[in-house]
Coordinates of C-alpha atoms in Angstrom, one line a residue:
X23 CA 0.0 0.0 0.0
X24 CA 1.0 3.6 -0.3
X25 CA 1.6 5.8 2.7
X26 CA 3.0 9.3 3.3
X27 CA 5.6 9.5 6.0
X28 CA 7.0 12.7 7.6
X29 CA 10.7 11.8 7.9
X30 CA 11.5 15.3 9.3
X31 CA 10.3 18.9 8.6
X32 CA 10.0 19.6 4.9
X33 CA 10.7 15.9 4.1
X34 CA 7.3 14.2 3.3
X35 CA 7.8 11.0 1.4
X36 CA 5.4 8.8 -0.4
X37 CA 6.4 5.2 0.2
X38 CA 5.2 1.6 -0.3
X39 CA 4.5 -0.4 2.9
X40 CA 3.0 -3.8 3.5
X41 CA -0.8 -3.8 4.1
X42 CA -1.1 -4.3 7.8
X43 CA -2.9 -7.3 9.4
X44 CA -4.9 -7.0 12.6
X45 CA -3.0 -8.3 15.7
X46 CA -4.8 -9.2 18.9
X47 CA -7.0 -6.3 20.0
X48 CA -6.4 -4.3 16.8
X49 CA -8.7 -3.1 14.0
X50 CA -7.6 -2.3 10.5
X51 CA -9.4 0.5 8.7
X52 CA -9.4 0.9 4.9
X53 CA -9.2 4.7 4.4
X54 CA -11.7 6.5 2.3
X55 CA -10.8 10.2 3.0
X56 CA -8.5 12.3 5.1
X57 CA -9.0 16.0 5.1
X58 CA -6.0 18.3 5.8
X59 CA -5.8 21.2 8.2
X60 CA -3.4 24.0 9.0
X61 CA -1.9 21.9 11.7
X62 CA -0.8 19.2 9.2
X63 CA 1.1 21.9 7.3
X64 CA 2.7 23.2 10.5
X65 CA 3.9 19.7 11.2
X66 CA 5.4 19.6 7.7
X67 CA 7.3 22.9 8.2
X68 CA 8.4 22.1 11.7
X69 CA 6.5 24.9 13.2
X70 CA 4.8 22.3 15.4
X71 CA 7.0 19.4 16.7
X72 CA 5.7 18.5 20.2
X73 CA 4.7 14.8 20.3
X74 CA 5.6 14.2 16.7
X75 CA 7.4 10.9 16.1
X76 CA 10.0 10.6 13.3
X77 CA 8.7 8.8 10.2
X78 CA 5.1 9.1 11.4
X79 CA 2.2 8.9 8.9
X80 CA 0.4 12.3 9.3
X81 CA -3.3 12.9 9.0
X82 CA -5.9 13.1 11.8
X83 CA -9.1 13.9 10.0
X84 CA -10.0 10.4 9.0
X85 CA -12.8 8.5 7.4
X86 CA -12.5 4.8 6.8
X87 CA -14.2 1.4 6.8
X88 CA -13.6 -1.6 9.0
X89 CA -11.4 -4.0 7.0
X90 CA -10.2 -6.5 9.6
X91 CA -11.0 -7.2 13.3
X92 CA -8.3 -8.7 15.5
X93 CA -8.8 -11.3 18.1
X94 CA -10.5 -10.1 21.3
X95 CA -11.9 -6.9 19.8
X96 CA -15.4 -8.2 19.8
X97 CA -15.2 -8.8 23.5
X98 CA -14.8 -5.0 23.8
X99 CA -17.0 -3.9 20.9
X100 CA -19.4 -6.7 20.3
X101 CA -21.4 -5.0 17.6
X102 CA -18.4 -4.2 15.4
X103 CA -18.5 -5.7 11.9
X104 CA -16.4 -5.6 8.8
X105 CA -17.6 -3.0 6.3
X106 CA -18.9 -0.5 8.9
X107 CA -17.8 3.1 8.4
X108 CA -15.7 4.5 11.2
X109 CA -13.3 7.2 12.3
X110 CA -11.1 7.6 15.4
X111 CA -11.1 10.1 18.2
X112 CA -7.5 11.1 17.8
X113 CA -6.6 11.7 21.5
X114 CA -5.5 8.4 23.0
X115 CA -5.6 9.2 26.7
X116 CA -4.2 7.3 29.7
X117 CA -7.4 7.4 31.7
X118 CA -5.5 7.8 35.0
X119 CA -3.9 11.2 35.2
X120 CA -5.4 14.2 36.9
X121 CA -7.0 15.6 33.7
X122 CA -8.5 12.3 32.7
X123 CA -10.0 11.8 36.1
X124 CA -11.6 15.3 35.9
X125 CA -13.3 14.9 32.5
X126 CA -10.4 16.5 30.6
X127 CA -9.2 13.4 28.7
X128 CA -8.4 15.7 25.7
X129 CA -5.8 17.4 27.9
X130 CA -4.3 14.1 29.1
X131 CA -0.9 14.5 30.6
X132 CA 0.3 11.4 28.7
X133 CA -1.8 11.7 25.6
X134 CA -0.8 10.2 22.2
X135 CA -2.3 11.7 19.0
X136 CA -3.1 9.9 15.7
X137 CA -1.0 11.6 13.0
X138 CA 1.6 12.7 15.5
X139 CA 2.9 9.7 17.6
X140 CA 0.5 7.1 16.1
X141 CA 0.3 6.6 12.3
X142 CA -2.5 8.6 10.9
X143 CA -4.8 8.6 7.8
X144 CA -2.5 9.6 4.9
X145 CA -2.2 5.9 3.9
X146 CA -4.4 3.3 2.3
X147 CA -4.9 1.3 5.5
X148 CA -4.5 2.3 9.1
X149 CA -4.0 0.2 12.2
X150 CA -6.1 1.2 15.3
X151 CA -3.9 -0.1 18.1
X152 CA -5.2 -2.1 21.0
X153 CA -4.8 0.7 23.6
X154 CA -7.0 2.9 21.4
X155 CA -9.6 0.2 21.0
X156 CA -9.7 -0.3 24.8
X157 CA -10.1 3.4 25.4
X158 CA -13.0 3.6 23.0
X159 CA -11.3 5.7 20.3
X160 CA -12.8 3.8 17.4
X161 CA -16.2 5.3 16.7
X162 CA -18.5 3.9 14.0
X163 CA -21.4 5.7 12.2
X164 CA -25.0 4.6 12.4
X165 CA -25.3 4.9 8.6
X166 CA -23.1 5.6 5.6
X167 CA -21.8 9.2 5.2
X168 CA -20.0 10.8 2.4
X169 CA -16.4 10.0 3.4
X170 CA -15.4 13.7 3.2
X171 CA -18.2 14.5 5.6
X172 CA -17.0 11.9 8.1
X173 CA -13.5 13.3 7.8
X174 CA -15.0 16.5 9.3
X175 CA -15.9 14.7 12.5
X176 CA -12.5 15.6 14.0
X177 CA -12.6 19.4 13.4
X178 CA -16.3 19.5 14.3
X179 CA -15.6 17.7 17.6
X180 CA -13.0 20.2 18.5
X181 CA -15.4 23.1 17.7
X182 CA -18.1 21.4 19.8
X183 CA -15.6 21.4 22.8
X184 CA -15.1 25.1 22.2
X185 CA -18.9 25.7 21.8
X186 CA -19.5 24.1 25.2
X187 CA -17.3 26.8 26.7
X188 CA -18.5 30.0 24.9
X189 CA -22.1 28.8 24.5
X190 CA -24.7 30.1 22.1
X191 CA -28.3 30.9 23.1
X192 CA -31.2 31.5 20.8
X193 CA -31.2 35.1 19.8
X194 CA -27.5 35.7 20.4
X195 CA -25.2 37.7 18.2
X196 CA -22.0 35.8 17.6
X197 CA -18.8 37.2 16.1
X198 CA -16.5 34.7 14.3
X199 CA -13.0 36.1 13.6
X200 CA -11.7 34.2 10.7
X201 CA -13.5 32.3 7.9
X202 CA -11.2 29.3 7.4
X203 CA -12.6 25.8 7.8
X204 CA -12.8 26.2 11.6
X205 CA -14.4 29.6 11.5
X206 CA -17.0 28.3 9.0
X207 CA -17.8 25.3 11.3
X208 CA -18.3 27.6 14.3
X209 CA -20.5 29.7 12.1
X210 CA -22.8 26.8 11.3
X211 CA -22.8 25.6 14.9
X212 CA -23.8 29.0 16.1
X213 CA -26.7 29.2 13.6
X214 CA -27.7 25.7 14.5
X215 CA -27.9 26.8 18.1
X216 CA -30.3 29.6 17.2
X217 CA -28.1 32.6 16.9
X218 CA -30.0 35.6 15.6
X219 CA -27.0 36.8 13.6
X220 CA -23.4 35.6 13.0
X221 CA -20.9 38.1 11.8
X222 CA -17.8 36.7 10.2
X223 CA -14.7 38.8 9.8
X224 CA -12.2 37.8 7.1
X225 CA -10.0 39.6 4.5
X226 CA -10.8 37.0 1.8
X227 CA -13.7 37.9 -0.4
X228 CA -14.1 34.2 -1.3
X229 CA -14.2 33.1 2.3
X230 CA -16.7 35.9 3.2
X231 CA -18.9 34.8 0.2
X232 CA -18.9 31.3 1.6
X233 CA -19.8 32.5 5.1
X234 CA -22.7 34.5 3.6
X235 CA -24.0 31.5 1.7
X236 CA -24.1 29.7 5.0
X237 CA -26.2 32.5 6.5
X238 CA -23.7 34.8 8.1
X239 CA -22.9 38.5 7.6
X240 CA -19.5 38.9 6.1
X241 CA -17.3 41.9 6.9
X242 CA -13.9 42.8 5.5
X243 CA -11.9 44.2 8.5
X244 CA -9.5 46.0 6.1
X245 CA -12.2 48.2 4.7
X246 CA -14.9 48.4 7.4
X247 CA -14.8 49.3 11.1
X248 CA -15.8 45.9 12.6
X249 CA -16.5 47.3 16.0
X250 CA -18.7 50.0 14.7
X251 CA -20.6 47.6 12.5
X252 CA -21.2 45.2 15.4
X253 CA -22.5 48.0 17.6
X254 CA -24.8 49.0 14.8
X255 CA -26.1 45.4 14.5
X256 CA -26.6 45.1 18.3
X257 CA -28.0 48.4 19.2
X258 CA -24.7 49.5 20.8
X259 CA -24.4 46.4 23.1
X260 CA -21.8 44.3 21.4
X261 CA -21.6 40.6 20.7
X262 CA -22.9 37.9 23.1
X263 CA -20.1 35.7 22.0
X264 CA -16.8 36.2 20.1
X265 CA -14.8 33.3 18.7
X266 CA -11.2 33.8 17.6
X267 CA -10.5 31.4 14.8
X268 CA -7.2 32.9 13.5
X269 CA -4.0 32.8 15.5
X270 CA -3.3 36.5 15.1
X271 CA -2.2 38.0 18.4
X272 CA -3.9 41.4 17.9
X273 CA -7.3 39.6 17.8
X274 CA -6.9 38.6 21.4
X275 CA -7.6 42.2 22.4
X276 CA -10.0 43.0 19.6
X277 CA -12.3 40.1 20.8
X278 CA -12.6 41.7 24.2
X279 CA -13.6 45.0 22.6
X280 CA -16.3 43.4 20.5
X281 CA -18.0 41.6 23.3
X282 CA -20.9 43.0 25.3
X283 CA -21.0 43.4 29.0
X284 CA -21.1 39.9 30.5
X285 CA -20.2 38.5 27.1
X286 CA -18.2 35.4 26.3
X287 CA -14.8 35.3 24.4
X288 CA -13.2 32.1 23.2
X289 CA -9.6 31.9 22.0
X290 CA -10.2 28.8 19.8
X291 CA -7.3 29.3 17.4
X292 CA -3.8 28.2 18.4
X293 CA -1.3 31.1 18.4
X294 CA 2.4 30.8 17.4
X295 CA 4.4 29.2 20.1
X296 CA 5.8 31.7 22.6
X297 CA 3.7 34.6 21.2
X298 CA 2.4 37.3 23.4
X299 CA -0.4 39.8 23.0
X300 CA -1.1 43.2 24.5
X301 CA -4.6 43.6 25.8
X302 CA -6.4 45.9 28.2
X303 CA -7.3 43.7 31.3
X304 CA -9.8 46.3 32.4
X305 CA -12.0 45.2 29.5
X306 CA -12.4 41.8 31.2
X307 CA -12.7 43.4 34.7
X308 CA -15.3 46.1 34.0
X309 CA -17.3 44.2 31.4
X310 CA -17.2 41.1 33.5
X311 CA -16.3 39.0 30.5
X312 CA -16.0 35.2 30.5
X313 CA -12.8 34.2 28.6
X314 CA -12.0 30.6 27.6
X315 CA -9.8 28.6 25.3
X316 CA -10.4 25.5 23.2
X317 CA -8.1 22.6 22.4
X318 CA -8.8 19.1 21.0
X319 CA -11.9 17.0 21.8
X320 CA -13.1 14.1 23.9
X321 CA -14.4 10.8 22.5
X322 CA -18.0 11.9 23.2
X323 CA -17.4 15.1 21.2
X324 CA -16.5 13.0 18.2
X325 CA -19.7 10.9 18.6
X326 CA -21.7 14.2 18.9
X327 CA -20.0 15.5 15.7
X328 CA -21.0 12.4 13.8
X329 CA -24.6 12.8 14.9
X330 CA -24.7 16.3 13.6
X331 CA -23.0 15.3 10.3
X332 CA -25.6 12.5 9.9
X333 CA -28.4 15.0 10.6
X334 CA -27.1 17.2 7.7
X335 CA -26.3 20.2 9.9
X336 CA -23.2 21.2 7.9
X337 CA -22.9 22.2 4.2
X338 CA -20.1 19.8 3.5
X339 CA -19.6 20.8 -0.1
X340 CA -18.9 24.4 1.1
X341 CA -16.3 23.1 3.5
X342 CA -14.5 20.4 1.5
X343 CA -14.0 22.0 -1.8
X344 CA -11.0 20.1 -3.3
X345 CA -9.8 16.5 -3.6
X346 CA -6.4 15.1 -4.3
X347 CA -5.4 11.4 -4.7
X348 CA -2.8 10.2 -2.2
X349 CA -0.3 9.9 -5.1
X350 CA -0.4 13.8 -5.3
X351 CA 0.1 14.4 -1.6
X352 CA 2.8 17.0 -2.2
X353 CA 0.3 19.0 -4.3
X354 CA -2.3 18.6 -1.6
X355 CA 0.0 20.1 1.0
X356 CA 1.0 23.0 -1.3
X357 CA -2.7 23.6 -1.9
X358 CA -3.2 24.0 1.9
X359 CA -0.2 26.4 2.0
X360 CA -1.8 28.4 -0.9
X361 CA -5.2 28.3 0.8
X362 CA -6.9 26.8 -2.2
X363 CA -10.6 26.7 -1.7
X364 CA -11.6 25.9 1.9
X365 CA -10.6 22.4 2.8
X366 CA -8.9 19.6 1.0
X367 CA -9.6 15.9 1.1
X368 CA -6.9 13.3 0.3
X369 CA -8.3 10.0 -1.0
X370 CA -6.7 6.6 -2.0
X371 CA -5.9 6.4 -5.7

């Protein structure tokens, strides 16, 4: 089979490997789609190295189908069957550390991630190891989905974790800073939760057009005063919730300005390692803002994401706009770098 391996930063190789067989406690998935995200490209450039094993197969937004079930698996997952569609919750947690014991398995002190330390989805077949099976990381669908839709279960699950923190109530005004794939997922989640209006700020006309087709109000922050426009839309109050979906340090302060008194601000995007931001803490103090972050997802978040995808909550074709075969993996990575379309799916040849 073909597989992409990341030997070291800037050295992504397409190689031939034996098709794996399922050992005791293991499951083999035949891959159908793996979508790429900005993190994949940061692993490629070396901008992100923590927890990344040499010669790992990248890819963590996976959709596959059960190909082989190892001995003992059915004792753990008795309803599993060859041919079922499935994905994985990428955070393999220890189940015993302080975070795991306090319902923060996604922040496990000894976590391993698919596509970082465990071989991920940029190959034709993937082994789900016994420790992941025992932790419940293999998650099957109840019916067949378009594989590119199932690939979105991972980013949607992360957004659901963020949504749980910043919350959206019916009638809210929500500001989404950034209209990349994550910003567009947050946009659709906010509208699904009953937001009265979602304002999406992005410099790209194409991305703003996409956000508007999804039901949002698109604003170009380079030509329009975003704060003034938000005040106009909210009768001077400001936004109920602001979600930062771009790792631009200046937005850390801007989000506090845009929020209403008692509003919620979520720093969902990852910022460059070691970066700092200048902000006015009195905005948090006097406006009594609730400020949260968002990172990774729990197994149950992935299950929730699949339910929403099966219910048709997301306009998948607006999110996954381009497809590349695995044999053109380098072109796919360059397309991510060039921000071609919105999101890219890599599929077996």
